[in-house]
Coordinates of C-alpha atoms in Angstrom, one line a residue:
M8 CA 71.3 60.4 32.8
D9 CA 68.4 60.6 30.5
D10 CA 69.8 58.2 28.1
P11 CA 71.6 55.3 29.8
Y12 CA 73.1 54.1 26.5
A13 CA 74.5 57.5 25.2
P14 CA 78.1 56.6 26.1
A15 CA 78.0 53.7 23.6
R16 CA 76.6 55.9 20.8
E17 CA 79.2 58.6 21.6
A18 CA 82.1 56.1 21.5
L19 CA 81.0 55.1 17.9
A20 CA 80.2 58.6 16.8
G21 CA 83.1 60.4 18.4
E22 CA 86.8 59.6 18.4
G23 CA 86.4 55.9 19.3
L24 CA 87.8 54.0 22.2
G25 CA 91.2 53.9 23.7
S26 CA 92.9 51.1 25.7
G27 CA 93.2 53.4 28.7
G28 CA 93.2 57.0 30.1
G29 CA 90.6 59.6 29.1
D30 CA 87.3 59.4 30.8
D31 CA 87.2 57.8 34.2
G32 CA 83.7 56.4 33.7
T33 CA 81.9 59.2 35.6
G34 CA 80.5 61.1 32.7
G35 CA 81.4 63.2 29.7
D36 CA 82.8 62.2 26.3
A37 CA 83.3 58.5 25.8
G38 CA 86.2 59.0 23.5
G39 CA 89.4 57.6 25.0
A40 CA 87.6 55.8 27.8
D41 CA 89.0 52.5 29.1
P42 CA 86.6 50.0 27.5
A43 CA 86.2 47.9 30.6
V44 CA 85.3 51.0 32.6
L45 CA 82.8 52.1 30.0
A46 CA 81.2 48.6 29.8
A47 CA 80.8 48.5 33.5
R48 CA 79.3 52.1 33.4
L49 CA 76.8 51.1 30.8
D50 CA 75.8 47.9 32.6
D51 CA 75.3 49.6 35.8
A52 CA 73.0 52.2 34.2
D53 CA 71.1 49.6 32.0
P54 CA 67.5 49.5 32.9
L55 CA 67.1 46.1 31.2
A56 CA 70.0 44.5 32.9
G57 CA 67.8 42.4 35.2
F58 CA 66.1 40.6 32.3
A59 CA 69.2 38.4 31.7
D60 CA 68.6 36.5 34.9
R61 CA 65.4 35.2 33.3
Y62 CA 67.0 33.5 30.4
R63 CA 68.8 30.1 30.6
I64 CA 72.3 30.3 29.2
P65 CA 75.1 28.1 30.4
D66 CA 77.5 29.9 32.6
D67 CA 80.5 28.9 30.4
L68 CA 79.1 30.4 27.2
L69 CA 79.1 33.8 25.7
Y70 CA 75.9 33.5 23.5
M71 CA 76.0 35.7 20.5
D72 CA 73.8 33.6 18.1
G73 CA 70.3 34.8 19.1
N74 CA 69.9 35.9 15.5
S75 CA 69.7 32.2 14.6
L76 CA 68.2 30.7 17.8
G77 CA 67.2 32.5 20.9
P78 CA 67.8 31.0 24.3
A79 CA 65.1 29.6 26.6
S80 CA 63.6 31.9 29.2
D81 CA 61.9 30.9 32.4
A82 CA 58.7 32.3 31.1
A83 CA 58.9 30.3 27.8
L84 CA 59.6 27.1 29.8
A85 CA 56.7 27.9 32.1
S86 CA 54.1 28.3 29.3
L87 CA 55.4 25.1 27.6
D88 CA 55.2 23.2 30.9
R89 CA 51.7 24.4 31.4
V90 CA 50.5 23.1 28.0
V91 CA 52.3 19.8 28.6
D92 CA 50.4 19.5 31.9
E93 CA 47.1 20.4 30.2
W94 CA 47.8 17.7 27.6
R95 CA 48.4 15.1 30.3
D96 CA 45.5 16.1 32.5
R97 CA 42.9 17.2 30.1
L98 CA 43.6 15.3 26.9
I99 CA 41.3 16.3 24.1
A100 CA 39.4 18.6 26.4
G101 CA 42.3 21.0 26.3
W102 CA 41.1 22.3 23.0
T103 CA 38.1 23.9 24.8
D104 CA 38.8 23.6 28.5
A105 CA 42.4 24.6 28.9
D106 CA 43.1 28.0 30.3
P107 CA 43.3 29.6 27.9
P108 CA 41.7 27.1 25.3
W109 CA 44.0 25.7 22.7
F110 CA 41.4 26.3 20.0
E111 CA 42.2 30.0 19.9
V112 CA 46.0 29.7 20.1
G113 CA 46.8 31.1 16.6
E114 CA 44.7 34.3 17.0
R115 CA 45.5 34.8 20.7
L116 CA 49.3 34.7 20.2
G117 CA 49.0 36.7 17.0
G118 CA 47.3 39.4 19.0
A119 CA 50.2 39.3 21.4
L120 CA 52.7 39.8 18.7
A121 CA 50.7 42.5 16.9
P122 CA 52.0 45.5 18.9
L123 CA 55.6 44.4 18.1
V124 CA 55.0 44.9 14.4
G125 CA 52.5 47.8 14.5
A126 CA 49.4 45.8 13.6
D127 CA 45.9 45.3 14.7
P128 CA 45.3 42.0 16.6
E129 CA 43.2 40.5 13.8
E130 CA 45.9 41.2 11.2
V131 CA 48.5 38.8 12.9
V132 CA 48.2 35.1 13.4
V133 CA 50.7 32.4 14.3
G134 CA 50.6 29.2 12.3
N135 CA 52.6 27.0 9.9
S136 CA 56.3 27.8 9.4
I137 CA 57.8 30.8 7.8
T138 CA 58.5 29.1 4.4
V139 CA 54.9 27.7 4.3
N140 CA 53.7 31.2 4.9
I141 CA 55.7 32.6 2.1
H142 CA 54.2 29.9 -0.1
T143 CA 50.6 30.7 0.8
L144 CA 50.8 34.5 0.9
V145 CA 52.8 34.9 -2.3
G146 CA 50.6 32.5 -4.0
T147 CA 47.5 34.3 -2.7
F148 CA 48.6 37.6 -4.1
L149 CA 49.8 36.1 -7.3
D150 CA 46.2 34.6 -7.7
E151 CA 44.9 38.1 -7.1
L152 CA 47.0 39.6 -9.8
L153 CA 46.1 36.8 -12.3
A154 CA 42.4 37.5 -11.5
G155 CA 42.8 41.2 -12.3
N156 CA 42.7 42.3 -8.6
G157 CA 46.1 43.8 -8.3
P158 CA 46.7 47.3 -7.0
D159 CA 45.4 50.0 -9.3
R160 CA 47.8 51.3 -11.9
E161 CA 45.9 53.5 -14.3
E162 CA 48.4 53.4 -17.2
L163 CA 48.6 49.6 -17.2
E164 CA 45.5 47.9 -18.6
R165 CA 46.3 44.5 -17.1
A166 CA 46.1 46.0 -13.6
D167 CA 42.4 46.4 -14.1
G168 CA 41.9 43.0 -15.9
K169 CA 43.8 39.9 -16.7
W170 CA 47.6 40.0 -16.4
A171 CA 47.8 37.8 -19.5
P172 CA 44.6 38.4 -21.4
E173 CA 46.0 36.9 -24.6
G174 CA 48.0 34.2 -22.9
D175 CA 51.2 36.0 -23.7
P176 CA 53.8 34.9 -21.1
E177 CA 55.4 38.4 -21.2
D178 CA 52.3 39.7 -19.6
D179 CA 52.6 37.4 -16.6
P180 CA 53.2 39.1 -13.2
A181 CA 56.7 39.2 -11.9
V182 CA 58.0 39.1 -8.3
L183 CA 60.8 41.5 -7.3
V184 CA 63.3 40.2 -4.8
N185 CA 67.1 40.9 -4.2
E186 CA 70.3 38.8 -4.5
L187 CA 71.1 38.9 -0.8
D188 CA 67.8 37.3 0.4
F189 CA 67.7 34.2 2.5
P190 CA 67.7 31.5 -0.2
S191 CA 64.5 29.7 1.0
D192 CA 62.5 32.8 0.1
H193 CA 63.5 32.4 -3.5
Y194 CA 62.8 28.7 -3.5
A195 CA 59.2 29.3 -2.3
I196 CA 58.5 32.1 -4.7
R197 CA 60.0 30.2 -7.7
A198 CA 57.7 27.2 -6.8
Q199 CA 54.7 29.4 -6.7
L200 CA 55.5 31.0 -10.0
R201 CA 55.9 27.6 -11.6
Q202 CA 52.6 26.3 -10.1
R203 CA 50.9 29.0 -12.1
G204 CA 52.7 28.3 -15.3
I205 CA 55.0 31.3 -15.0
D206 CA 58.7 30.8 -15.8
P207 CA 60.6 32.0 -12.7
D208 CA 63.8 32.5 -14.8
E209 CA 61.9 35.2 -16.5
K210 CA 59.6 36.6 -13.8
L211 CA 61.6 36.3 -10.6
R212 CA 63.3 39.8 -10.9
V213 CA 66.4 40.1 -8.7
V214 CA 67.7 43.5 -7.5
P215 CA 71.6 43.3 -7.5
S216 CA 73.8 44.4 -4.6
R217 CA 76.4 47.0 -5.3
D218 CA 78.8 45.9 -2.7
G219 CA 77.8 42.1 -1.8
R220 CA 76.6 43.4 1.6
T221 CA 73.7 45.7 1.2
I222 CA 70.8 46.6 -1.1
D223 CA 70.4 50.3 -2.1
P224 CA 66.7 51.2 -1.8
G225 CA 67.2 53.4 -4.9
D226 CA 68.0 50.2 -6.8
V227 CA 64.6 48.7 -5.8
E228 CA 62.9 51.8 -7.0
A229 CA 64.9 51.7 -10.3
A230 CA 64.0 48.1 -10.8
L231 CA 60.3 49.0 -10.5
D232 CA 60.8 51.8 -13.0
A233 CA 62.5 49.5 -15.4
H234 CA 60.0 46.6 -15.3
D235 CA 56.3 47.4 -15.6
D236 CA 55.3 43.7 -15.0
V237 CA 56.2 43.6 -11.3
G238 CA 53.1 42.7 -9.3
I239 CA 54.7 41.8 -6.0
V240 CA 57.7 43.3 -4.2
F241 CA 59.0 40.9 -1.5
M242 CA 61.9 42.1 0.4
P243 CA 63.5 41.3 3.9
T244 CA 63.1 43.7 6.7
A245 CA 66.8 43.0 7.5
L246 CA 69.3 41.1 5.5
Y247 CA 70.3 37.8 7.2
R248 CA 74.0 38.1 6.3
S249 CA 75.0 41.7 6.8
G250 CA 72.2 42.8 9.1
Q251 CA 71.2 45.8 7.0
L252 CA 67.8 47.1 8.0
F253 CA 65.5 48.2 5.3
D254 CA 63.2 51.2 5.1
V255 CA 60.0 49.3 5.0
E256 CA 57.8 52.4 4.5
R257 CA 59.9 53.5 1.5
I258 CA 59.8 50.2 -0.3
A259 CA 56.1 49.7 0.4
E260 CA 55.4 53.1 -1.1
A261 CA 57.5 52.5 -4.2
A262 CA 55.8 49.1 -4.7
H263 CA 52.3 50.7 -4.4
E264 CA 53.2 53.6 -6.8
A265 CA 54.3 50.8 -9.3
G266 CA 51.0 49.0 -8.8
A267 CA 52.5 46.1 -6.9
Y268 CA 51.8 44.5 -3.6
A269 CA 54.4 45.0 -0.9
G270 CA 55.4 41.9 1.2
F271 CA 58.3 41.4 3.7
D272 CA 60.2 38.6 5.5
A273 CA 60.8 39.9 9.0
A274 CA 62.6 36.9 10.3
H275 CA 65.7 38.9 11.1
S276 CA 64.1 41.8 12.9
A277 CA 60.8 40.7 14.5
G278 CA 61.3 41.0 18.2
A279 CA 64.4 43.2 18.1
V280 CA 63.2 46.0 15.9
P281 CA 59.9 47.7 16.3
H282 CA 57.9 47.7 13.1
E283 CA 54.9 49.7 11.9
F284 CA 53.4 47.5 9.2
G285 CA 50.0 49.0 9.3
A286 CA 51.1 52.6 9.1
A287 CA 53.7 51.8 6.5
G288 CA 51.1 50.3 4.1
V289 CA 52.5 46.8 4.1
D290 CA 50.2 44.2 2.4
F291 CA 51.6 41.1 4.0
A292 CA 54.5 39.8 6.0
V293 CA 56.0 36.6 7.5
W294 CA 58.5 35.8 10.2
C295 CA 59.7 33.0 12.4
T296 CA 59.6 33.0 16.2
Y297 CA 62.8 31.1 17.1
K298 CA 65.3 34.0 16.6
Y299 CA 64.8 37.2 18.5
L300 CA 61.3 36.1 19.7
N301 CA 63.0 33.2 21.6
A302 CA 60.3 30.6 21.2
G303 CA 62.5 27.7 20.7
P304 CA 63.9 25.6 17.9
G305 CA 61.4 25.0 15.1
S306 CA 58.8 27.2 16.9
I307 CA 55.6 28.2 15.1
G308 CA 55.6 30.8 12.3
A309 CA 53.8 34.0 12.2
L310 CA 52.2 36.2 9.5
F311 CA 50.6 39.6 8.9
V312 CA 47.9 40.4 6.4
A313 CA 46.6 43.9 6.2
E314 CA 42.8 44.2 7.1
R315 CA 42.0 45.5 3.6
H316 CA 42.9 42.0 2.2
H317 CA 40.8 40.0 4.6
G318 CA 38.3 37.8 3.0
L319 CA 40.6 36.6 0.2
T320 CA 40.9 32.8 -0.4
P321 CA 44.4 31.6 0.6
A322 CA 46.4 29.8 -2.1
L323 CA 47.0 26.9 0.4
A324 CA 43.6 26.4 2.1
G325 CA 43.3 24.2 5.2
W326 CA 40.7 23.5 7.8
W327 CA 42.3 25.6 10.6
G328 CA 41.9 28.7 8.4
H329 CA 38.1 28.2 8.1
E330 CA 35.9 30.7 9.9
K331 CA 35.9 29.7 13.6
A332 CA 32.1 29.8 14.1
T333 CA 31.5 27.0 11.6
Q334 CA 34.8 25.2 11.5
F335 CA 33.4 22.1 13.3
E336 CA 30.4 21.7 11.1
M337 CA 32.7 20.0 8.7
N338 CA 31.3 21.6 5.5
M339 CA 32.9 20.5 2.3
T340 CA 32.9 24.2 1.2
Y341 CA 35.7 26.2 2.5
T342 CA 34.8 29.6 4.1
P343 CA 38.0 31.5 5.0
A344 CA 38.1 33.4 8.3
D345 CA 37.7 37.1 7.9
S346 CA 41.1 37.9 9.4
A347 CA 44.7 36.9 9.1
G348 CA 43.5 33.6 10.6
A349 CA 42.5 32.5 7.2
W350 CA 46.1 31.8 6.3
Q351 CA 46.4 29.0 8.9
I352 CA 46.5 25.7 7.3
G353 CA 46.6 22.7 9.5
T354 CA 46.0 22.1 13.2
P355 CA 48.5 24.2 15.2
P356 CA 51.4 22.4 16.8
L357 CA 50.7 23.2 20.4
L358 CA 54.1 22.3 21.7
A359 CA 55.8 24.4 19.1
A360 CA 53.5 27.4 20.0
A361 CA 53.4 27.2 23.7
P362 CA 56.8 28.7 24.5
L363 CA 56.0 31.8 22.4
E364 CA 53.3 32.8 24.9
G365 CA 55.9 33.3 27.7
S366 CA 58.7 34.6 25.5
V367 CA 56.5 37.3 23.9
E368 CA 55.2 38.5 27.3
L369 CA 58.7 38.8 28.5
L370 CA 59.6 41.0 25.5
R371 CA 56.5 43.1 25.9
E372 CA 57.3 43.6 29.6
A373 CA 60.8 44.9 28.6
G374 CA 59.3 47.1 25.9
I375 CA 60.2 46.8 22.2
E376 CA 61.4 50.4 22.0
R377 CA 63.7 50.0 24.9
L378 CA 65.0 46.7 23.6
R379 CA 65.8 48.5 20.3
E380 CA 67.7 51.2 22.0
K381 CA 69.7 48.8 24.0
S382 CA 70.4 46.7 20.9
L383 CA 71.7 49.7 19.1
A384 CA 73.9 50.6 22.0
L385 CA 75.3 47.1 22.1
T386 CA 76.1 47.1 18.4
D387 CA 77.5 50.7 18.7
F388 CA 79.9 49.4 21.4
L389 CA 80.8 46.4 19.4
I390 CA 81.6 48.3 16.2
A391 CA 83.7 50.9 18.2
L392 CA 85.7 48.1 19.8
V393 CA 86.3 46.4 16.5
D394 CA 87.5 49.7 14.9
D395 CA 89.8 50.2 17.8
R396 CA 91.1 46.8 18.6
L397 CA 90.8 44.5 15.4
P398 CA 92.6 46.1 12.4
A399 CA 92.3 42.8 10.5
V400 CA 88.5 42.7 10.8
S401 CA 86.0 44.8 8.8
V402 CA 82.5 45.7 9.8
G403 CA 80.1 44.6 7.0
T404 CA 77.0 46.0 8.8
P405 CA 75.8 49.6 8.1
R406 CA 76.9 52.1 10.7
E407 CA 73.9 54.2 10.4
R408 CA 71.5 53.3 13.3
D409 CA 68.4 53.4 11.1
A410 CA 70.0 50.9 8.6
R411 CA 71.2 48.5 11.3
G412 CA 69.5 45.4 12.6
G413 CA 70.3 43.4 15.7
H414 CA 73.6 41.7 14.7
V415 CA 77.0 42.8 13.3
A416 CA 78.7 41.1 10.4
L417 CA 82.5 40.9 11.1
E418 CA 84.4 40.2 7.9
H419 CA 87.7 38.4 8.0
P420 CA 89.4 36.3 5.2
E421 CA 89.6 33.3 7.8
A422 CA 86.1 33.9 9.1
E423 CA 85.2 30.2 9.1
R424 CA 88.3 29.3 11.1
L425 CA 87.8 32.2 13.4
S426 CA 84.2 31.2 14.1
A427 CA 85.3 27.6 15.0
A428 CA 88.1 29.0 17.3
L429 CA 85.5 31.2 19.1
K430 CA 83.2 28.4 19.7
D431 CA 86.0 26.3 21.2
R432 CA 86.5 29.1 23.6
G433 CA 82.9 29.3 24.6
V434 CA 81.8 32.2 22.3
V435 CA 78.8 31.1 20.2
V436 CA 78.6 32.9 17.0
D437 CA 78.0 31.7 13.4
F438 CA 79.8 31.7 10.1
R439 CA 78.3 32.8 6.8
P440 CA 80.3 32.2 3.6
P441 CA 82.6 33.4 2.4
N442 CA 84.0 35.7 5.1
V443 CA 81.4 36.7 7.7
V444 CA 81.2 36.0 11.5
R445 CA 77.8 37.1 12.6
V446 CA 77.8 38.5 16.2
C447 CA 74.5 39.1 17.8
P448 CA 74.5 40.9 21.3
A449 CA 70.7 40.5 21.8
A450 CA 69.3 43.0 24.1
P451 CA 67.3 41.0 26.6
Y452 CA 70.2 38.9 27.9
T453 CA 73.5 40.4 26.7
S454 CA 75.6 42.8 28.7
F455 CA 78.2 45.3 27.5
A456 CA 80.8 43.4 29.4
D457 CA 79.9 40.3 27.4
V458 CA 80.5 42.3 24.2
L459 CA 83.9 43.5 25.5
E460 CA 84.8 39.9 26.3
V461 CA 83.9 38.7 22.8
V462 CA 86.2 41.2 21.2
D463 CA 89.0 40.3 23.7
E464 CA 88.6 36.6 22.6
V465 CA 88.7 37.6 18.9
E466 CA 91.8 39.7 19.5
A467 CA 93.6 37.0 21.4
I468 CA 92.8 34.4 18.7
L469 CA 94.0 36.6 15.8
D470 CA 97.2 37.7 17.7
A471 CA 98.1 34.2 18.5
G472 CA 97.1 32.8 15.1
A473 CA 95.1 30.2 17.0
H474 CA 92.5 30.0 14.2
E475 CA 95.0 28.7 11.8
R476 CA 94.9 25.1 13.1
Y477 CA 91.2 24.7 12.2
A478 CA 90.0 23.1 9.1
T479 CA 87.5 24.7 6.7
S480 CA 84.5 23.6 4.7
Q481 CA 83.3 20.9 7.2
G482 CA 79.7 21.8 6.6
G483 CA 77.2 21.4 9.4
V484 CA 74.9 23.8 11.2
T485 CA 76.3 27.2 11.9

């Protein structure tokens, strides 16, 4: 079969799944197939099935939370162990004499990540944390706007001069976001506005959601038409709650047509969805490496800055962003690197960066396009099973493949209790208020049989009312 995952797509697009009868698993239409037979058929044909053996997941767990924290892989643990050994054996000489030298870790790992986001190697660097990177990049481009260096907009005088030439607050630049963003993004942007004397209550413009799940790209465009003060559009590539995948190129084009910079938070797609930031005209982007990139809890952040913006002075300058050739001359005058490396701030945390080396090479070996195809097939299969088996559960994730990220939002009035019951049965998912259980069948280490088992567990819990004995609103990490 040319497409090993076609039966999963057919199951969602066709008449769905039955509990028995129909296709015997040897070919043809997936409608009516026994789900267990179909899952086995898909697993047998899966070209990525062998990668699961290279990840460390306890045998008694069904791990469906890689959209929050990816598991350890043998490759990630090996690269971490190597750096620990280098620290022990070489001490400070590791910065220059380790193989490869620690000194170049940000740029080297940035180059490894670049193909996953459609960028040139010098446009990506690892460093800081994702929220710190939002601070420095949004701050940098706000400074550019205030200096009169924003994207051209012929009909708007302040795009070619000062944004507030007479000191009128109404002429300050605004940042356009949406109401379903991860909250930390808004915290950082509001802080950067305040630090420039700009009132975030007036200038953080928020695109509303029509359904509480998704953002219509037309509403982003409408907001740009309605507000001529928007200087930065900052959107996620995928919504953290529903998993909606955004059309990055469309939003970047709309931002540029409105004379605004286009920035993105790719935390919930990098490593699971191939991006083309360069071709899409993205100005800047940030993401973490502990979700689909599987580099470990609190692992180092990553960022993209388009080559046309290299040479700018970062809003948060630090010695590790200095040009490398003269960094150790210890000049009091800061000279930013002429690459994305300029947005590094402090000395990189080597033990938080080391696992990324192994984990990203494993993903590149699998191939980001193949990972995406399997991810879509896994979520196709999951949605089809929910439709067929769980009448009390709604799917809050878009069904269109090009609008779906790597996880599926299952909606149920007792989602918090359901999530707790699943965890007690060894199914690791997470809960997002008020009614979402996020299920992430990540492509590198999840089988179709795993997906079926998760749905079996949900069905058993709901049929028995087992979730009703769990308390709610206990807080904690989910």
